[in-house]
Amino acid sequence: MATSATDYHGQTSYDRHKLDGHFPDWANKPNLCKKYPNLKTVPLHHEGIPDEKLSQVIGKKEMAKNSGSVSLKQLCQIFSLAYPLTVKSHYPGGEFLHRSVPSAGGLFPCELYATLENVPDLDDGLYHYSVDQHSLVQLRGGKFLGYDVMTSHSEASGKESRPLMSFFITAIFFRSAWKYRDRSYRYHLLDTGHLLENLLLPLKALGLRFEIHYDFDDSKANHFLGLDSQKEVCLAMVRVLGNQTSPKASAENIEDLPETCQNASQVSPKEIQYPELWKIHSATSLVRPSPDPPQDMISQTGRVPDSWEKIPQPEKWPREMSYAQSVLTRRSLRNFADQTLSESHFKALLAMLCAGDRHDAFQENSVCMGFIAGNVENIEPGSYWVDRAESSVGLIRAGNWISSMTHICLDQDWLARAAVHFFFAVNLEALEQTWGPRGYRYAMLTAGRLGQRLYLGATAMGLGCCGIGAFYDQEASALSDLNPESRMLYLLGAGQVKKQF
């Protein structure tokens, strides 16, 4: 039984000599679009955002003042760029709907909900976003933004500001578990991080002030959303702040939604329950009072570089798509060409990854970022740590380790042609000592968010990017010079590609 993140991560690790065969039940493949029959649906228009470069949106500073209102057009813009369908691929027997965020195995466990008030031409209430129909399905009618699903230990900033709207991101367990079984909770969190970053970018682009919340009362949030919490759970929350204040209200008196709403969390007729998923989710449900975060997670995770080198912003940014175009054309491209990644491209990717965010400065200390340089202009081949706060890199071990890491990542040959591998790692014991098991959510969500930045940054500059969540865990840790308590969480390859979409 996984009673801690350390236990869970160890129990779901891949071992080259113990990996058992598993073949998904194709007759029982989960539905990838959640449906609520016979509920009011509000179609949304597809709305773009004025041309801004992705680098400008990522680097935007927080608005000094809260917003007074949100228009229906702005709401349409948010949903049009947060979680849109991008491309339809047809295959014998059906079609596949690509989205603006990556997902392990293309299984898209995440769903998006919003509590809305005072939006012109839209009734107040709780809504589910129907991604395949680009519409909102009303689950509750009335004003709910004053209801409090936070814990007594949740972040204190801005709690007196009444939100203009609140967003909730959930994950449906069986979608990813259908293929990845007990290991799938890792992908639930990474995929939630992808979607969370994609949601924050249109809020930044529109100049809306917001708060990210990883700490909330799980049971209250799940009840409010009307979920079957054995099948679907809330993993992240975002509140767009208004310029008025109001006292908190309790969420305990909110009525149950009809059973048909809870039934919508079931996405396959014969769902298999994986007890380890529920056990690790339950273990991470407790929110600790805010401790002091570790001052230097890198020193607790692996070898410390002898020296650090500041990486300046590129003097001239490479040719870059608009932010909206980057989102709508993002694909997981892995047809890498055996070409050198230019210094300007590499610096631009690092600049996007290191862009500051006061919204989660506390939790972002939960994970370390590094890279393996193989074929990058003016960068010595080797394994490096990245100090995001200082925009600096430090060499851990010299040598071209791209092929070795490819072998560790289940010998997926395309990864060997990537110019650089970015990776995220953490000391699991230090993580739990600081935040308890919930810290595992912080680390995986942050890794997913930064992974999405890398995907979009690569897309904006005409590069390829593809993430890997499947690797032989202990071998990956050894190659990255991590200490025994530390593990790699996520890896993404990036570089020039042979064909651009």
PDB file of C-alpha atoms in Angstrom, residues 133-426:
ATOM      1  CA  GLN A 133     -18.278  20.770 -28.729  1.00  0.00           C
ATOM      2  CA  HIS A 134     -16.481  23.962 -27.576  1.00  0.00           C
ATOM      3  CA  SER A 135     -19.400  24.671 -25.279  1.00  0.00           C
ATOM      4  CA  LEU A 136     -20.272  25.035 -21.608  1.00  0.00           C
ATOM      5  CA  VAL A 137     -22.621  22.622 -19.842  1.00  0.00           C
ATOM      6  CA  GLN A 138     -24.338  24.148 -16.806  1.00  0.00           C
ATOM      7  CA  LEU A 139     -24.146  21.911 -13.736  1.00  0.00           C
ATOM      8  CA  ARG A 140     -25.379  24.369 -11.091  1.00  0.00           C
ATOM      9  CA  GLY A 141     -27.292  27.622 -11.321  1.00  0.00           C
ATOM     10  CA  GLY A 142     -26.655  30.510  -8.951  1.00  0.00           C
ATOM     11  CA  LYS A 143     -23.822  32.450  -7.358  1.00  0.00           C
ATOM     12  CA  PHE A 144     -21.102  30.224  -5.925  1.00  0.00           C
ATOM     13  CA  LEU A 145     -17.919  32.280  -6.094  1.00  0.00           C
ATOM     14  CA  GLY A 146     -18.278  33.163  -2.408  1.00  0.00           C
ATOM     15  CA  TYR A 147     -18.219  29.535  -1.366  1.00  0.00           C
ATOM     16  CA  ASP A 148     -14.939  28.403   0.113  1.00  0.00           C
ATOM     17  CA  VAL A 149     -13.334  25.081  -0.806  1.00  0.00           C
ATOM     18  CA  MET A 150      -9.954  26.082   0.604  1.00  0.00           C
ATOM     19  CA  THR A 151      -8.416  24.573   3.721  1.00  0.00           C
ATOM     20  CA  SER A 152      -7.422  26.530   6.807  1.00  0.00           C
ATOM     21  CA  HIS A 153      -3.787  26.109   5.718  1.00  0.00           C
ATOM     22  CA  SER A 154      -4.248  27.392   2.154  1.00  0.00           C
ATOM     23  CA  GLU A 155      -2.239  30.312   0.850  1.00  0.00           C
ATOM     24  CA  ALA A 156      -3.347  33.555   2.435  1.00  0.00           C
ATOM     25  CA  SER A 157      -2.810  36.109  -0.313  1.00  0.00           C
ATOM     26  CA  GLY A 158      -5.883  37.690  -1.856  1.00  0.00           C
ATOM     27  CA  LYS A 159      -8.389  35.693   0.142  1.00  0.00           C
ATOM     28  CA  GLU A 160     -10.543  38.757   0.752  1.00  0.00           C
ATOM     29  CA  SER A 161     -10.845  39.514  -2.958  1.00  0.00           C
ATOM     30  CA  ARG A 162     -14.014  38.035  -4.373  1.00  0.00           C
ATOM     31  CA  PRO A 163     -13.102  36.107  -7.536  1.00  0.00           C
ATOM     32  CA  LEU A 164     -14.529  37.059 -10.912  1.00  0.00           C
ATOM     33  CA  MET A 165     -14.402  33.390 -11.838  1.00  0.00           C
ATOM     34  CA  SER A 166     -12.794  30.169 -10.662  1.00  0.00           C
ATOM     35  CA  PHE A 167     -11.433  27.276 -12.706  1.00  0.00           C
ATOM     36  CA  PHE A 168     -11.008  23.661 -11.600  1.00  0.00           C
ATOM     37  CA  ILE A 169      -8.920  20.999 -13.348  1.00  0.00           C
ATOM     38  CA  THR A 170      -9.754  17.363 -12.653  1.00  0.00           C
ATOM     39  CA  ALA A 171      -8.409  14.008 -13.794  1.00  0.00           C
ATOM     40  CA  ILE A 172     -10.459  10.914 -14.584  1.00  0.00           C
ATOM     41  CA  PHE A 173      -8.492   7.957 -13.238  1.00  0.00           C
ATOM     42  CA  PHE A 174      -9.449   5.244 -15.700  1.00  0.00           C
ATOM     43  CA  ARG A 175      -8.547   7.138 -18.863  1.00  0.00           C
ATOM     44  CA  SER A 176      -4.818   6.886 -18.173  1.00  0.00           C
ATOM     45  CA  ALA A 177      -5.033   3.758 -15.987  1.00  0.00           C
ATOM     46  CA  TRP A 178      -6.507   1.841 -18.933  1.00  0.00           C
ATOM     47  CA  LYS A 179      -2.984   1.780 -20.388  1.00  0.00           C
ATOM     48  CA  TYR A 180      -0.621   2.700 -17.566  1.00  0.00           C
ATOM     49  CA  ARG A 181      -2.374   1.092 -14.575  1.00  0.00           C
ATOM     50  CA  ASP A 182      -0.892   2.031 -11.173  1.00  0.00           C
ATOM     51  CA  ARG A 183       1.787   4.275 -12.710  1.00  0.00           C
ATOM     52  CA  SER A 184      -0.914   6.496 -14.227  1.00  0.00           C
ATOM     53  CA  TYR A 185      -1.175   8.868 -11.234  1.00  0.00           C
ATOM     54  CA  ARG A 186       2.143  10.292 -12.402  1.00  0.00           C
ATOM     55  CA  TYR A 187       0.547  11.114 -15.747  1.00  0.00           C
ATOM     56  CA  HIS A 188      -2.617  12.498 -14.154  1.00  0.00           C
ATOM     57  CA  LEU A 189      -0.435  15.086 -12.409  1.00  0.00           C
ATOM     58  CA  LEU A 190       1.833  15.849 -15.376  1.00  0.00           C
ATOM     59  CA  ASP A 191      -1.162  16.242 -17.695  1.00  0.00           C
ATOM     60  CA  THR A 192      -2.872  18.506 -15.159  1.00  0.00           C
ATOM     61  CA  GLY A 193       0.283  20.631 -15.139  1.00  0.00           C
ATOM     62  CA  HIS A 194       0.205  20.863 -18.942  1.00  0.00           C
ATOM     63  CA  LEU A 195      -3.389  22.080 -18.916  1.00  0.00           C
ATOM     64  CA  LEU A 196      -2.813  24.413 -15.966  1.00  0.00           C
ATOM     65  CA  GLU A 197      -0.025  26.257 -17.780  1.00  0.00           C
ATOM     66  CA  ASN A 198      -2.156  26.453 -20.925  1.00  0.00           C
ATOM     67  CA  LEU A 199      -4.996  27.973 -18.867  1.00  0.00           C
ATOM     68  CA  LEU A 200      -2.765  30.580 -17.238  1.00  0.00           C
ATOM     69  CA  LEU A 201      -1.385  31.915 -20.522  1.00  0.00           C
ATOM     70  CA  PRO A 202      -4.663  33.420 -21.861  1.00  0.00           C
ATOM     71  CA  LEU A 203      -5.267  34.936 -18.424  1.00  0.00           C
ATOM     72  CA  LYS A 204      -1.855  36.601 -18.686  1.00  0.00           C
ATOM     73  CA  ALA A 205      -2.482  37.669 -22.265  1.00  0.00           C
ATOM     74  CA  LEU A 206      -5.764  39.331 -21.245  1.00  0.00           C
ATOM     75  CA  GLY A 207      -4.174  41.088 -18.264  1.00  0.00           C
ATOM     76  CA  LEU A 208      -6.303  39.249 -15.694  1.00  0.00           C
ATOM     77  CA  ARG A 209      -4.902  38.887 -12.201  1.00  0.00           C
ATOM     78  CA  PHE A 210      -5.154  35.382 -10.805  1.00  0.00           C
ATOM     79  CA  GLU A 211      -4.101  32.979  -8.071  1.00  0.00           C
ATOM     80  CA  ILE A 212      -3.055  29.350  -8.493  1.00  0.00           C
ATOM     81  CA  HIS A 213      -4.160  26.944  -5.770  1.00  0.00           C
ATOM     82  CA  TYR A 214      -2.700  23.479  -5.252  1.00  0.00           C
ATOM     83  CA  ASP A 215      -3.937  23.460  -1.651  1.00  0.00           C
ATOM     84  CA  PHE A 216      -7.686  23.081  -1.213  1.00  0.00           C
ATOM     85  CA  ASP A 217     -10.028  20.699   0.535  1.00  0.00           C
ATOM     86  CA  ASP A 218     -10.225  17.766  -1.884  1.00  0.00           C
ATOM     87  CA  SER A 219     -13.554  16.443  -0.636  1.00  0.00           C
ATOM     88  CA  LYS A 220     -15.242  19.868  -0.767  1.00  0.00           C
ATOM     89  CA  ALA A 221     -13.973  20.556  -4.276  1.00  0.00           C
ATOM     90  CA  ASN A 222     -15.016  17.126  -5.561  1.00  0.00           C
ATOM     91  CA  HIS A 223     -18.464  17.479  -3.983  1.00  0.00           C
ATOM     92  CA  PHE A 224     -18.963  20.952  -5.407  1.00  0.00           C
ATOM     93  CA  LEU A 225     -18.069  19.718  -8.911  1.00  0.00           C
ATOM     94  CA  GLY A 226     -20.412  16.744  -8.571  1.00  0.00           C
ATOM     95  CA  LEU A 227     -17.709  14.132  -9.180  1.00  0.00           C
ATOM     96  CA  ASP A 228     -17.678  10.458  -8.378  1.00  0.00           C
ATOM     97  CA  SER A 229     -14.510  10.867  -6.338  1.00  0.00           C
ATOM     98  CA  GLN A 230     -13.588   7.202  -6.754  1.00  0.00           C
ATOM     99  CA  LYS A 231     -13.255   7.872 -10.474  1.00  0.00           C
ATOM    100  CA  GLU A 232     -12.483  11.584 -10.928  1.00  0.00           C
ATOM    101  CA  VAL A 233     -10.745  14.093  -8.647  1.00  0.00           C
ATOM    102  CA  CYS A 234      -9.826  17.769  -8.591  1.00  0.00           C
ATOM    103  CA  LEU A 235      -6.067  18.420  -8.775  1.00  0.00           C
ATOM    104  CA  ALA A 236      -5.682  22.174  -9.362  1.00  0.00           C
ATOM    105  CA  MET A 237      -7.656  25.394  -9.033  1.00  0.00           C
ATOM    106  CA  VAL A 238      -7.253  28.928 -10.418  1.00  0.00           C
ATOM    107  CA  ARG A 239      -9.146  32.017  -9.251  1.00  0.00           C
ATOM    108  CA  VAL A 240      -9.340  35.203 -11.320  1.00  0.00           C
ATOM    109  CA  LEU A 241      -9.469  38.043  -8.828  1.00  0.00           C
ATOM    110  CA  GLY A 242     -12.028  40.828  -8.836  1.00  0.00           C
ATOM    111  CA  ASN A 243     -11.816  44.300  -7.295  1.00  0.00           C
ATOM    112  CA  GLN A 244     -14.488  43.711  -4.653  1.00  0.00           C
ATOM    113  CA  THR A 245     -14.252  41.912  -1.339  1.00  0.00           C
ATOM    114  CA  SER A 246     -16.642  39.578   0.396  1.00  0.00           C
ATOM    115  CA  PRO A 247     -16.555  37.319   3.456  1.00  0.00           C
ATOM    116  CA  LYS A 248     -15.897  33.647   2.963  1.00  0.00           C
ATOM    117  CA  ALA A 249     -18.838  31.295   2.959  1.00  0.00           C
ATOM    118  CA  SER A 250     -18.929  27.611   3.780  1.00  0.00           C
ATOM    119  CA  ALA A 251     -19.171  24.990   1.078  1.00  0.00           C
ATOM    120  CA  GLU A 252     -20.692  22.438   3.412  1.00  0.00           C
ATOM    121  CA  ASN A 253     -24.299  23.339   2.599  1.00  0.00           C
ATOM    122  CA  ILE A 254     -24.039  22.935  -1.156  1.00  0.00           C
ATOM    123  CA  GLU A 255     -26.527  20.365  -2.362  1.00  0.00           C
ATOM    124  CA  ASP A 256     -25.522  17.153  -4.066  1.00  0.00           C
ATOM    125  CA  LEU A 257     -25.756  17.184  -7.836  1.00  0.00           C
ATOM    126  CA  PRO A 258     -27.995  14.514  -9.388  1.00  0.00           C
ATOM    127  CA  GLU A 259     -26.609  11.005  -9.631  1.00  0.00           C
ATOM    128  CA  THR A 260     -26.497  11.374 -13.409  1.00  0.00           C
ATOM    129  CA  CYS A 261     -23.738  13.979 -12.948  1.00  0.00           C
ATOM    130  CA  GLN A 262     -21.658  11.646 -10.820  1.00  0.00           C
ATOM    131  CA  ASN A 263     -22.223   8.876 -13.353  1.00  0.00           C
ATOM    132  CA  ALA A 264     -20.585  11.073 -16.002  1.00  0.00           C
ATOM    133  CA  SER A 265     -17.233  10.390 -14.294  1.00  0.00           C
ATOM    134  CA  GLN A 266     -17.447   6.839 -15.651  1.00  0.00           C
ATOM    135  CA  VAL A 267     -15.933   6.723 -19.140  1.00  0.00           C
ATOM    136  CA  SER A 268     -16.025   3.007 -19.944  1.00  0.00           C
ATOM    137  CA  PRO A 269     -18.603   0.258 -19.342  1.00  0.00           C
ATOM    138  CA  LYS A 270     -16.101  -2.026 -17.596  1.00  0.00           C
ATOM    139  CA  GLU A 271     -13.693   0.092 -15.614  1.00  0.00           C
ATOM    140  CA  ILE A 272     -10.960  -1.664 -13.664  1.00  0.00           C
ATOM    141  CA  GLN A 273     -10.174  -0.204 -10.251  1.00  0.00           C
ATOM    142  CA  TYR A 274      -6.492   0.213  -9.414  1.00  0.00           C
ATOM    143  CA  PRO A 275      -6.339   0.564  -5.615  1.00  0.00           C
ATOM    144  CA  GLU A 276      -2.870   2.131  -5.614  1.00  0.00           C
ATOM    145  CA  LEU A 277      -4.258   5.151  -7.473  1.00  0.00           C
ATOM    146  CA  TRP A 278      -6.787   5.886  -4.780  1.00  0.00           C
ATOM    147  CA  LYS A 279      -4.278   5.170  -2.009  1.00  0.00           C
ATOM    148  CA  ILE A 280      -1.678   7.624  -3.317  1.00  0.00           C
ATOM    149  CA  HIS A 281      -4.332  10.234  -4.010  1.00  0.00           C
ATOM    150  CA  SER A 282      -5.674   9.846  -0.465  1.00  0.00           C
ATOM    151  CA  ALA A 283      -2.148  10.058   0.934  1.00  0.00           C
ATOM    152  CA  THR A 284      -1.578  13.357  -0.903  1.00  0.00           C
ATOM    153  CA  SER A 285      -4.898  14.851   0.227  1.00  0.00           C
ATOM    154  CA  LEU A 286      -3.630  16.244   3.526  1.00  0.00           C
ATOM    155  CA  VAL A 287      -2.512  19.890   3.345  1.00  0.00           C
ATOM    156  CA  ARG A 288       0.163  20.838   5.850  1.00  0.00           C
ATOM    157  CA  PRO A 289       0.504  24.294   7.389  1.00  0.00           C
ATOM    158  CA  SER A 290       2.848  26.285   5.159  1.00  0.00           C
ATOM    159  CA  PRO A 291       6.441  25.415   6.126  1.00  0.00           C
ATOM    160  CA  ASP A 292       9.608  27.127   5.026  1.00  0.00           C
ATOM    161  CA  PRO A 293      10.492  25.607   1.642  1.00  0.00           C
ATOM    162  CA  PRO A 294      13.884  23.984   1.157  1.00  0.00           C
ATOM    163  CA  GLN A 295      16.406  26.688   0.323  1.00  0.00           C
ATOM    164  CA  ASP A 296      18.321  24.649  -2.232  1.00  0.00           C
ATOM    165  CA  MET A 297      16.591  21.550  -3.542  1.00  0.00           C
ATOM    166  CA  ILE A 298      19.401  20.950  -6.066  1.00  0.00           C
ATOM    167  CA  SER A 299      21.953  20.334  -3.303  1.00  0.00           C
ATOM    168  CA  GLN A 300      19.562  17.773  -1.785  1.00  0.00           C
ATOM    169  CA  THR A 301      18.849  16.050  -5.094  1.00  0.00           C
ATOM    170  CA  GLY A 302      22.192  15.350  -6.723  1.00  0.00           C
ATOM    171  CA  ARG A 303      25.738  16.445  -7.428  1.00  0.00           C
ATOM    172  CA  VAL A 304      26.267  20.190  -7.056  1.00  0.00           C
ATOM    173  CA  PRO A 305      28.100  21.911  -9.949  1.00  0.00           C
ATOM    174  CA  ASP A 306      31.546  23.328  -9.223  1.00  0.00           C
ATOM    175  CA  SER A 307      30.524  26.590 -10.903  1.00  0.00           C
ATOM    176  CA  TRP A 308      27.543  28.294 -12.503  1.00  0.00           C
ATOM    177  CA  GLU A 309      27.326  30.235 -15.748  1.00  0.00           C
ATOM    178  CA  LYS A 310      24.730  32.954 -16.313  1.00  0.00           C
ATOM    179  CA  ILE A 311      22.732  32.432 -19.508  1.00  0.00           C
ATOM    180  CA  PRO A 312      21.688  35.836 -20.828  1.00  0.00           C
ATOM    181  CA  GLN A 313      18.506  36.489 -22.740  1.00  0.00           C
ATOM    182  CA  PRO A 314      19.094  36.057 -26.475  1.00  0.00           C
ATOM    183  CA  GLU A 315      20.151  39.342 -28.059  1.00  0.00           C
ATOM    184  CA  LYS A 316      17.769  38.652 -30.902  1.00  0.00           C
ATOM    185  CA  TRP A 317      14.938  36.173 -30.558  1.00  0.00           C
ATOM    186  CA  PRO A 318      14.660  33.569 -33.312  1.00  0.00           C
ATOM    187  CA  ARG A 319      11.702  33.875 -35.641  1.00  0.00           C
ATOM    188  CA  GLU A 320       8.695  33.223 -33.473  1.00  0.00           C
ATOM    189  CA  MET A 321       5.025  32.466 -34.071  1.00  0.00           C
ATOM    190  CA  SER A 322       2.333  34.411 -32.264  1.00  0.00           C
ATOM    191  CA  TYR A 323       1.204  33.022 -28.927  1.00  0.00           C
ATOM    192  CA  ALA A 324      -2.174  31.901 -30.292  1.00  0.00           C
ATOM    193  CA  GLN A 325      -0.610  30.214 -33.323  1.00  0.00           C
ATOM    194  CA  SER A 326       1.842  28.385 -31.072  1.00  0.00           C
ATOM    195  CA  VAL A 327      -1.020  26.963 -29.008  1.00  0.00           C
ATOM    196  CA  LEU A 328      -3.163  25.968 -31.969  1.00  0.00           C
ATOM    197  CA  THR A 329      -0.335  24.277 -33.902  1.00  0.00           C
ATOM    198  CA  ARG A 330       1.368  22.506 -30.991  1.00  0.00           C
ATOM    199  CA  ARG A 331       2.033  18.839 -31.679  1.00  0.00           C
ATOM    200  CA  SER A 332       4.263  16.215 -30.102  1.00  0.00           C
ATOM    201  CA  LEU A 333       6.935  16.166 -32.819  1.00  0.00           C
ATOM    202  CA  ARG A 334       9.659  13.555 -32.546  1.00  0.00           C
ATOM    203  CA  ASN A 335      10.958  13.252 -36.104  1.00  0.00           C
ATOM    204  CA  PHE A 336      14.168  14.916 -35.015  1.00  0.00           C
ATOM    205  CA  ALA A 337      16.870  15.736 -37.536  1.00  0.00           C
ATOM    206  CA  ASP A 338      20.499  15.133 -36.671  1.00  0.00           C
ATOM    207  CA  GLN A 339      21.258  18.869 -36.655  1.00  0.00           C
ATOM    208  CA  THR A 340      22.834  21.302 -34.226  1.00  0.00           C
ATOM    209  CA  LEU A 341      20.432  23.346 -32.121  1.00  0.00           C
ATOM    210  CA  SER A 342      21.506  26.975 -32.459  1.00  0.00           C
ATOM    211  CA  GLU A 343      22.666  28.932 -29.443  1.00  0.00           C
ATOM    212  CA  SER A 344      19.885  31.475 -29.926  1.00  0.00           C
ATOM    213  CA  HIS A 345      17.207  28.765 -29.987  1.00  0.00           C
ATOM    214  CA  PHE A 346      18.635  27.151 -26.862  1.00  0.00           C
ATOM    215  CA  LYS A 347      18.851  30.448 -24.970  1.00  0.00           C
ATOM    216  CA  ALA A 348      15.279  31.285 -25.967  1.00  0.00           C
ATOM    217  CA  LEU A 349      13.997  27.948 -24.632  1.00  0.00           C
ATOM    218  CA  LEU A 350      15.859  28.477 -21.360  1.00  0.00           C
ATOM    219  CA  ALA A 351      14.549  32.031 -21.067  1.00  0.00           C
ATOM    220  CA  MET A 352      10.957  30.781 -21.329  1.00  0.00           C
ATOM    221  CA  LEU A 353      11.589  28.067 -18.756  1.00  0.00           C
ATOM    222  CA  CYS A 354      13.243  30.505 -16.343  1.00  0.00           C
ATOM    223  CA  ALA A 355      10.613  33.244 -16.649  1.00  0.00           C
ATOM    224  CA  GLY A 356       9.595  34.193 -13.114  1.00  0.00           C
ATOM    225  CA  ASP A 357       6.150  33.544 -11.684  1.00  0.00           C
ATOM    226  CA  ARG A 358       5.282  34.901  -8.263  1.00  0.00           C
ATOM    227  CA  HIS A 359       2.033  32.922  -8.376  1.00  0.00           C
ATOM    228  CA  ASP A 360       3.682  29.685  -7.269  1.00  0.00           C
ATOM    229  CA  ALA A 361       7.131  30.724  -6.087  1.00  0.00           C
ATOM    230  CA  PHE A 362       6.539  28.604  -2.992  1.00  0.00           C
ATOM    231  CA  GLN A 363       5.680  25.325  -4.715  1.00  0.00           C
ATOM    232  CA  GLU A 364       8.038  25.724  -7.659  1.00  0.00           C
ATOM    233  CA  ASN A 365      10.922  25.075  -5.246  1.00  0.00           C
ATOM    234  CA  SER A 366       9.608  21.522  -5.082  1.00  0.00           C
ATOM    235  CA  VAL A 367      11.317  20.389  -8.300  1.00  0.00           C
ATOM    236  CA  CYS A 368      14.748  20.717  -9.938  1.00  0.00           C
ATOM    237  CA  MET A 369      15.338  21.234 -13.645  1.00  0.00           C
ATOM    238  CA  GLY A 370      18.296  20.087 -15.696  1.00  0.00           C
ATOM    239  CA  PHE A 371      19.267  19.168 -19.232  1.00  0.00           C
ATOM    240  CA  ILE A 372      21.536  16.843 -21.177  1.00  0.00           C
ATOM    241  CA  ALA A 373      23.229  18.693 -24.031  1.00  0.00           C
ATOM    242  CA  GLY A 374      24.186  16.578 -27.001  1.00  0.00           C
ATOM    243  CA  ASN A 375      24.262  18.770 -30.073  1.00  0.00           C
ATOM    244  CA  VAL A 376      23.808  22.384 -28.934  1.00  0.00           C
ATOM    245  CA  GLU A 377      25.879  25.223 -30.353  1.00  0.00           C
ATOM    246  CA  ASN A 378      28.554  26.501 -27.923  1.00  0.00           C
ATOM    247  CA  ILE A 379      27.365  24.201 -25.105  1.00  0.00           C
ATOM    248  CA  GLU A 380      29.780  21.467 -24.039  1.00  0.00           C
ATOM    249  CA  PRO A 381      28.067  18.064 -24.225  1.00  0.00           C
ATOM    250  CA  GLY A 382      27.130  16.946 -20.754  1.00  0.00           C
ATOM    251  CA  SER A 383      24.547  16.896 -18.004  1.00  0.00           C
ATOM    252  CA  TYR A 384      23.644  20.225 -16.360  1.00  0.00           C
ATOM    253  CA  TRP A 385      21.489  21.676 -13.601  1.00  0.00           C
ATOM    254  CA  VAL A 386      19.491  24.864 -14.199  1.00  0.00           C
ATOM    255  CA  ASP A 387      19.036  27.495 -11.492  1.00  0.00           C
ATOM    256  CA  ARG A 388      15.769  29.049 -12.684  1.00  0.00           C
ATOM    257  CA  ALA A 389      15.879  31.912 -10.212  1.00  0.00           C
ATOM    258  CA  GLU A 390      19.304  33.017 -11.456  1.00  0.00           C
ATOM    259  CA  SER A 391      18.950  31.889 -15.100  1.00  0.00           C
ATOM    260  CA  SER A 392      22.204  29.990 -14.656  1.00  0.00           C
ATOM    261  CA  VAL A 393      23.443  26.533 -15.626  1.00  0.00           C
ATOM    262  CA  GLY A 394      26.046  24.331 -13.968  1.00  0.00           C
ATOM    263  CA  LEU A 395      27.820  21.302 -15.436  1.00  0.00           C
ATOM    264  CA  ILE A 396      27.267  18.074 -13.493  1.00  0.00           C
ATOM    265  CA  ARG A 397      29.100  15.634 -15.734  1.00  0.00           C
ATOM    266  CA  ALA A 398      30.781  16.158 -19.106  1.00  0.00           C
ATOM    267  CA  GLY A 399      30.119  13.799 -22.000  1.00  0.00           C
ATOM    268  CA  ASN A 400      27.420  13.080 -24.535  1.00  0.00           C
ATOM    269  CA  TRP A 401      24.820  11.127 -22.590  1.00  0.00           C
ATOM    270  CA  ILE A 402      21.977  11.417 -25.117  1.00  0.00           C
ATOM    271  CA  SER A 403      22.302   7.828 -26.355  1.00  0.00           C
ATOM    272  CA  SER A 404      22.574   6.486 -22.814  1.00  0.00           C
ATOM    273  CA  MET A 405      19.412   8.292 -21.730  1.00  0.00           C
ATOM    274  CA  THR A 406      17.625   7.072 -24.861  1.00  0.00           C
ATOM    275  CA  HIS A 407      18.491   3.493 -23.882  1.00  0.00           C
ATOM    276  CA  ILE A 408      17.040   4.185 -20.416  1.00  0.00           C
ATOM    277  CA  CYS A 409      13.842   5.631 -21.943  1.00  0.00           C
ATOM    278  CA  LEU A 410      12.763   2.199 -23.201  1.00  0.00           C
ATOM    279  CA  ASP A 411      15.040   2.493 -26.278  1.00  0.00           C
ATOM    280  CA  GLN A 412      12.754   4.905 -28.100  1.00  0.00           C
ATOM    281  CA  ASP A 413      15.193   5.604 -30.938  1.00  0.00           C
ATOM    282  CA  TRP A 414      13.759   8.968 -31.980  1.00  0.00           C
ATOM    283  CA  LEU A 415      14.966  10.414 -28.674  1.00  0.00           C
ATOM    284  CA  ALA A 416      18.591   9.767 -29.674  1.00  0.00           C
ATOM    285  CA  ARG A 417      18.291  12.333 -32.466  1.00  0.00           C
ATOM    286  CA  ALA A 418      17.109  15.154 -30.188  1.00  0.00           C
ATOM    287  CA  ALA A 419      19.722  17.870 -29.648  1.00  0.00           C
ATOM    288  CA  VAL A 420      18.915  18.243 -25.956  1.00  0.00           C
ATOM    289  CA  HIS A 421      16.979  16.438 -23.230  1.00  0.00           C
ATOM    290  CA  PHE A 422      15.389  18.550 -20.508  1.00  0.00           C
ATOM    291  CA  PHE A 423      14.569  16.709 -17.299  1.00  0.00           C
ATOM    292  CA  PHE A 424      12.887  17.349 -13.935  1.00  0.00           C
ATOM    293  CA  ALA A 425      13.931  15.628 -10.720  1.00  0.00           C
ATOM    294  CA  VAL A 426      13.349  15.782  -6.976  1.00  0.00           C
TER     295      VAL A 426
END
